[in-house]
PDB file of C-alpha atoms in Angstrom:
ATOM      1  CA  MET A   1      59.237 -33.585 -30.701  1.00 58.00           C
ATOM      2  CA  VAL A   2      56.414 -32.294 -29.158  1.00 57.00           C
ATOM      3  CA  ILE A   3      54.085 -33.897 -26.161  1.00 60.00           C
ATOM      4  CA  LYS A   4      50.350 -32.917 -26.262  1.00 58.00           C
ATOM      5  CA  THR A   5      48.682 -32.739 -23.091  1.00 59.00           C
ATOM      6  CA  LEU A   6      45.202 -33.212 -22.110  1.00 53.00           C
ATOM      7  CA  ARG A   7      44.793 -29.402 -22.277  1.00 55.00           C
ATOM      8  CA  ASP A   8      45.979 -29.413 -25.693  1.00 56.00           C
ATOM      9  CA  THR A   9      43.173 -31.617 -27.155  1.00 60.00           C
ATOM     10  CA  ARG A  10      40.208 -30.502 -28.362  1.00 66.00           C
ATOM     11  CA  GLY A  11      38.022 -33.821 -28.417  1.00 70.00           C
ATOM     12  CA  VAL A  12      38.020 -36.766 -30.589  1.00 71.00           C
ATOM     13  CA  THR A  13      37.317 -36.550 -34.653  1.00 81.00           C
ATOM     14  CA  LEU A  14      34.168 -38.019 -36.413  1.00 81.00           C
ATOM     15  CA  LEU A  15      36.741 -40.577 -37.834  1.00 80.00           C
ATOM     16  CA  GLU A  16      37.779 -42.162 -34.368  1.00 82.00           C
ATOM     17  CA  LEU A  17      34.134 -42.008 -32.877  1.00 80.00           C
ATOM     18  CA  ALA A  18      32.949 -43.934 -36.035  1.00 84.00           C
ATOM     19  CA  ALA A  19      35.813 -46.456 -35.631  1.00 84.00           C
ATOM     20  CA  VAL A  20      34.660 -46.864 -32.019  1.00 83.00           C
ATOM     21  CA  LEU A  21      31.353 -47.411 -32.757  1.00 84.00           C
ATOM     22  CA  ALA A  22      31.625 -49.843 -35.344  1.00 85.00           C
ATOM     23  CA  LEU A  23      34.413 -51.528 -33.367  1.00 82.00           C
ATOM     24  CA  LEU A  24      31.456 -51.776 -30.517  1.00 82.00           C
ATOM     25  CA  LEU A  25      29.099 -53.189 -33.222  1.00 81.00           C
ATOM     26  CA  VAL A  26      31.155 -55.999 -34.358  1.00 80.00           C
ATOM     27  CA  LEU A  27      31.785 -56.849 -30.743  1.00 76.00           C
ATOM     28  CA  SER A  28      28.189 -56.814 -30.006  1.00 75.00           C
ATOM     29  CA  GLY A  29      27.059 -58.635 -32.488  1.00 70.00           C
ATOM     30  CA  GLY A  30      29.468 -61.577 -31.793  1.00 63.00           C
ATOM     31  CA  ALA A  31      28.497 -61.864 -28.407  1.00 60.00           C
ATOM     32  CA  ALA A  32      24.864 -62.201 -29.756  1.00 59.00           C
ATOM     33  CA  ILE A  33      25.313 -65.038 -32.116  1.00 60.00           C
ATOM     34  CA  GLY A  34      27.755 -66.930 -29.476  1.00 57.00           C
ATOM     35  CA  PHE A  35      24.781 -66.490 -27.212  1.00 54.00           C
ATOM     36  CA  ARG A  36      22.453 -67.849 -29.672  1.00 52.00           C
ATOM     37  CA  GLN A  37      24.335 -70.777 -30.218  1.00 55.00           C
ATOM     38  CA  THR A  38      24.729 -71.661 -26.906  1.00 62.00           C
ATOM     39  CA  ASN A  39      21.064 -71.762 -26.339  1.00 66.00           C
ATOM     40  CA  ARG A  40      20.918 -73.933 -29.698  1.00 82.00           C
ATOM     41  CA  ARG A  41      23.613 -76.193 -28.114  1.00 88.00           C
ATOM     42  CA  ALA A  42      21.465 -76.812 -24.932  1.00 90.00           C
ATOM     43  CA  LEU A  43      18.377 -77.368 -26.718  1.00 92.00           C
ATOM     44  CA  HIS A  44      20.154 -79.725 -28.944  1.00 91.00           C
ATOM     45  CA  ASN A  45      22.038 -81.595 -26.041  1.00 93.00           C
ATOM     46  CA  ALA A  46      18.647 -82.038 -24.142  1.00 93.00           C
ATOM     47  CA  SER A  47      17.134 -83.501 -27.327  1.00 93.00           C
ATOM     48  CA  LEU A  48      19.696 -85.867 -28.270  1.00 93.00           C
ATOM     49  CA  GLN A  49      19.766 -87.215 -24.241  1.00 94.00           C
ATOM     50  CA  LEU A  50      15.915 -87.627 -24.512  1.00 94.00           C
ATOM     51  CA  GLN A  51      16.386 -89.207 -27.605  1.00 94.00           C
ATOM     52  CA  ALA A  52      18.802 -91.862 -25.862  1.00 94.00           C
ATOM     53  CA  ASP A  53      16.588 -92.291 -23.324  1.00 95.00           C
ATOM     54  CA  MET A  54      13.925 -93.276 -25.546  1.00 94.00           C
ATOM     55  CA  ARG A  55      15.950 -95.718 -27.182  1.00 95.00           C
ATOM     56  CA  TYR A  56      17.719 -97.272 -23.989  1.00 95.00           C
ATOM     57  CA  ALA A  57      13.593 -97.983 -22.833  1.00 95.00           C
ATOM     58  CA  GLN A  58      13.093 -99.395 -26.561  1.00 95.00           C
ATOM     59  CA  ARG A  59      16.413-101.735 -26.034  1.00 95.00           C
ATOM     60  CA  ARG A  60      15.522-102.802 -22.464  1.00 95.00           C
ATOM     61  CA  ALA A  61      12.021-103.896 -23.961  1.00 95.00           C
ATOM     62  CA  ILE A  62      13.511-105.875 -26.607  1.00 95.00           C
ATOM     63  CA  MET A  63      16.301-107.524 -24.190  1.00 95.00           C
ATOM     64  CA  GLU A  64      13.777-108.461 -21.379  1.00 95.00           C
ATOM     65  CA  GLY A  65      11.014-109.081 -23.287  1.00 95.00           C
ATOM     66  CA  ARG A  66       8.660-106.669 -21.666  1.00 95.00           C
ATOM     67  CA  GLN A  67       7.210-103.024 -21.769  1.00 95.00           C
ATOM     68  CA  PHE A  68       9.396 -99.969 -21.007  1.00 96.00           C
ATOM     69  CA  GLY A  69       8.465 -96.842 -21.298  1.00 95.00           C
ATOM     70  CA  VAL A  70       9.084 -93.021 -20.823  1.00 96.00           C
ATOM     71  CA  VAL A  71       6.619 -91.213 -18.480  1.00 96.00           C
ATOM     72  CA  PHE A  72       6.477 -87.402 -19.098  1.00 96.00           C
ATOM     73  CA  ASP A  73       5.653 -84.675 -16.496  1.00 96.00           C
ATOM     74  CA  ILE A  74       5.453 -81.293 -18.633  1.00 94.00           C
ATOM     75  CA  PRO A  75       4.657 -79.286 -15.098  1.00 95.00           C
ATOM     76  CA  ASN A  76       7.928 -80.238 -13.322  1.00 95.00           C
ATOM     77  CA  ASN A  77       9.803 -80.079 -16.717  1.00 95.00           C
ATOM     78  CA  ASN A  78      11.333 -83.794 -16.225  1.00 95.00           C
ATOM     79  CA  TYR A  79      10.574 -87.430 -17.463  1.00 96.00           C
ATOM     80  CA  ARG A  80      11.178 -90.662 -16.129  1.00 96.00           C
ATOM     81  CA  ILE A  81      12.197 -94.187 -17.788  1.00 96.00           C
ATOM     82  CA  ILE A  82       9.918 -96.956 -16.282  1.00 96.00           C
ATOM     83  CA  SER A  83       9.440-100.777 -16.020  1.00 95.00           C
ATOM     84  CA  THR A  84       5.714-101.724 -16.653  1.00 91.00           C
ATOM     85  CA  ARG A  85       6.284-105.304 -14.536  1.00 88.00           C
ATOM     86  CA  PRO A  86       7.304-104.444 -11.897  1.00 90.00           C
ATOM     87  CA  ARG A  87       5.872-100.895 -12.214  1.00 92.00           C
ATOM     88  CA  ARG A  88       9.112 -99.034 -11.411  1.00 95.00           C
ATOM     89  CA  THR A  89      10.873 -95.836 -12.292  1.00 95.00           C
ATOM     90  CA  LEU A  90      14.308 -96.645 -13.453  1.00 95.00           C
ATOM     91  CA  ARG A  91      15.629 -93.064 -13.559  1.00 94.00           C
ATOM     92  CA  THR A  92      14.042 -89.442 -13.142  1.00 96.00           C
ATOM     93  CA  VAL A  93      15.590 -86.908 -15.653  1.00 95.00           C
ATOM     94  CA  GLN A  94      15.314 -83.295 -15.087  1.00 95.00           C
ATOM     95  CA  ILE A  95      15.458 -81.404 -18.159  1.00 94.00           C
ATOM     96  CA  PRO A  96      17.860 -78.818 -18.055  1.00 89.00           C
ATOM     97  CA  ASN A  97      17.748 -75.193 -16.836  1.00 83.00           C
ATOM     98  CA  GLY A  98      16.218 -72.828 -19.983  1.00 90.00           C
ATOM     99  CA  VAL A  99      15.131 -75.734 -22.009  1.00 94.00           C
ATOM    100  CA  GLN A 100      11.078 -76.287 -21.390  1.00 94.00           C
ATOM    101  CA  LEU A 101       9.061 -79.462 -22.357  1.00 93.00           C
ATOM    102  CA  LEU A 102       6.505 -77.945 -23.831  1.00 91.00           C
ATOM    103  CA  GLU A 103       3.870 -80.803 -24.918  1.00 91.00           C
ATOM    104  CA  SER A 104       3.862 -84.212 -25.626  1.00 92.00           C
ATOM    105  CA  SER A 105       1.115 -86.179 -27.701  1.00 93.00           C
ATOM    106  CA  ALA A 106       0.750 -88.676 -24.733  1.00 93.00           C
ATOM    107  CA  PRO A 107       1.400 -88.795 -21.143  1.00 94.00           C
ATOM    108  CA  GLN A 108       3.972 -91.709 -21.625  1.00 94.00           C
ATOM    109  CA  LEU A 109       5.716 -93.711 -24.591  1.00 95.00           C
ATOM    110  CA  LEU A 110       5.315 -97.447 -24.148  1.00 95.00           C
ATOM    111  CA  PHE A 111       7.392 -99.703 -25.855  1.00 95.00           C
ATOM    112  CA  HIS A 112       6.294-103.518 -26.885  1.00 94.00           C
ATOM    113  CA  PRO A 113       8.887-106.283 -26.479  1.00 94.00           C
ATOM    114  CA  ARG A 114       9.681-106.147 -30.333  1.00 92.00           C
ATOM    115  CA  GLY A 115      10.695-102.519 -29.998  1.00 92.00           C
ATOM    116  CA  THR A 116       8.024-100.588 -31.385  1.00 93.00           C
ATOM    117  CA  PRO A 117       5.848 -98.090 -29.727  1.00 94.00           C
ATOM    118  CA  THR A 118       2.224 -98.695 -28.648  1.00 91.00           C
ATOM    119  CA  ALA A 119       1.454 -95.482 -30.445  1.00 92.00           C
ATOM    120  CA  GLY A 120       2.573 -93.021 -32.562  1.00 91.00           C
ATOM    121  CA  PHE A 121       4.120 -90.185 -30.271  1.00 93.00           C
ATOM    122  CA  ARG A 122       5.850 -86.907 -30.393  1.00 93.00           C
ATOM    123  CA  VAL A 123       7.490 -84.567 -27.917  1.00 94.00           C
ATOM    124  CA  ILE A 124       8.495 -81.247 -28.385  1.00 94.00           C
ATOM    125  CA  LEU A 125      11.090 -79.293 -26.444  1.00 94.00           C
ATOM    126  CA  GLU A 126      11.815 -75.334 -26.769  1.00 93.00           C
ATOM    127  CA  HIS A 127      14.531 -73.111 -25.385  1.00 91.00           C
ATOM    128  CA  SER A 128      14.715 -69.388 -26.113  1.00 86.00           C
ATOM    129  CA  GLY A 129      12.386 -69.280 -29.209  1.00 85.00           C
ATOM    130  CA  ASN A 130      14.146 -72.721 -30.792  1.00 89.00           C
ATOM    131  CA  THR A 131      12.146 -75.754 -30.882  1.00 92.00           C
ATOM    132  CA  GLN A 132      12.757 -79.711 -31.634  1.00 91.00           C
ATOM    133  CA  ARG A 133      10.497 -82.054 -31.690  1.00 93.00           C
ATOM    134  CA  ILE A 134      11.560 -85.857 -31.154  1.00 92.00           C
ATOM    135  CA  THR A 135       9.019 -88.730 -32.891  1.00 92.00           C
ATOM    136  CA  ALA A 136       8.718 -92.431 -32.415  1.00 91.00           C
ATOM    137  CA  SER A 137       6.985 -94.244 -35.558  1.00 90.00           C
ATOM    138  CA  VAL A 138       5.048 -97.119 -34.924  1.00 88.00           C
ATOM    139  CA  ALA A 139       6.225 -98.517 -38.036  1.00 85.00           C
ATOM    140  CA  GLY A 140       9.801 -99.829 -37.374  1.00 81.00           C
ATOM    141  CA  GLY A 141       9.901 -97.588 -33.829  1.00 85.00           C
ATOM    142  CA  ARG A 142      12.488 -95.385 -35.279  1.00 91.00           C
ATOM    143  CA  ILE A 143      12.856 -92.229 -32.779  1.00 92.00           C
ATOM    144  CA  ARG A 144      14.243 -88.952 -34.651  1.00 91.00           C
ATOM    145  CA  VAL A 145      14.902 -85.176 -33.774  1.00 91.00           C
ATOM    146  CA  PHE A 146      13.795 -82.626 -35.859  1.00 90.00           C
ATOM    147  CA  ASP A 147      14.419 -78.747 -35.903  1.00 86.00           C
ATOM    148  CA  ILE A 148      11.230 -77.304 -36.238  1.00 81.00           C
ATOM    149  CA  ASN A 149      12.900 -73.655 -36.906  1.00 70.00           C
ATOM    150  CA  GLU A 150      14.168 -74.925 -39.994  1.00 54.00           C
ATOM    151  CA  PRO A 151      11.847 -74.228 -43.227  1.00 46.00           C
ATOM    152  CA  ASP A 152      11.772 -78.108 -44.228  1.00 44.00           C
ATOM    153  CA  TYR A 153      11.908 -80.086 -40.947  1.00 41.00           C
ATOM    154  CA  GLU A 154       9.589 -82.783 -41.956  1.00 43.00           C
TER     155      GLU A 154
END
């Protein structure tokens, strides 16, 4: 049996170098995909939380027979769930780090006691190039989340 020392080796072969580079490429690709999935998950969770809070305000309006709503503070990246009479804040929700409240079609979304919004409404959230839109329709008060990055999100 021959034992080689470091002095006996002349370097790495081209095949060994190619194998190591291929392994590194596969590992870095997997890490990039995992990072992108984490970004999408953070955006999706923030969108679902906002949708749930909008539905909460809608249900409170129906149950209590008065207007409830959601007020958006885009510069501070948060929103408040409010009661209109008496006017008070029930809860303030900070949008999670990395997710940005880009725009809303109005500063606030108010729900009538019958559960429909006072006007059609949309708000857009963004995280690392991924964008989602949340809408509230006047006809029936349906609240939906759309992934804007998909080709046919409508």
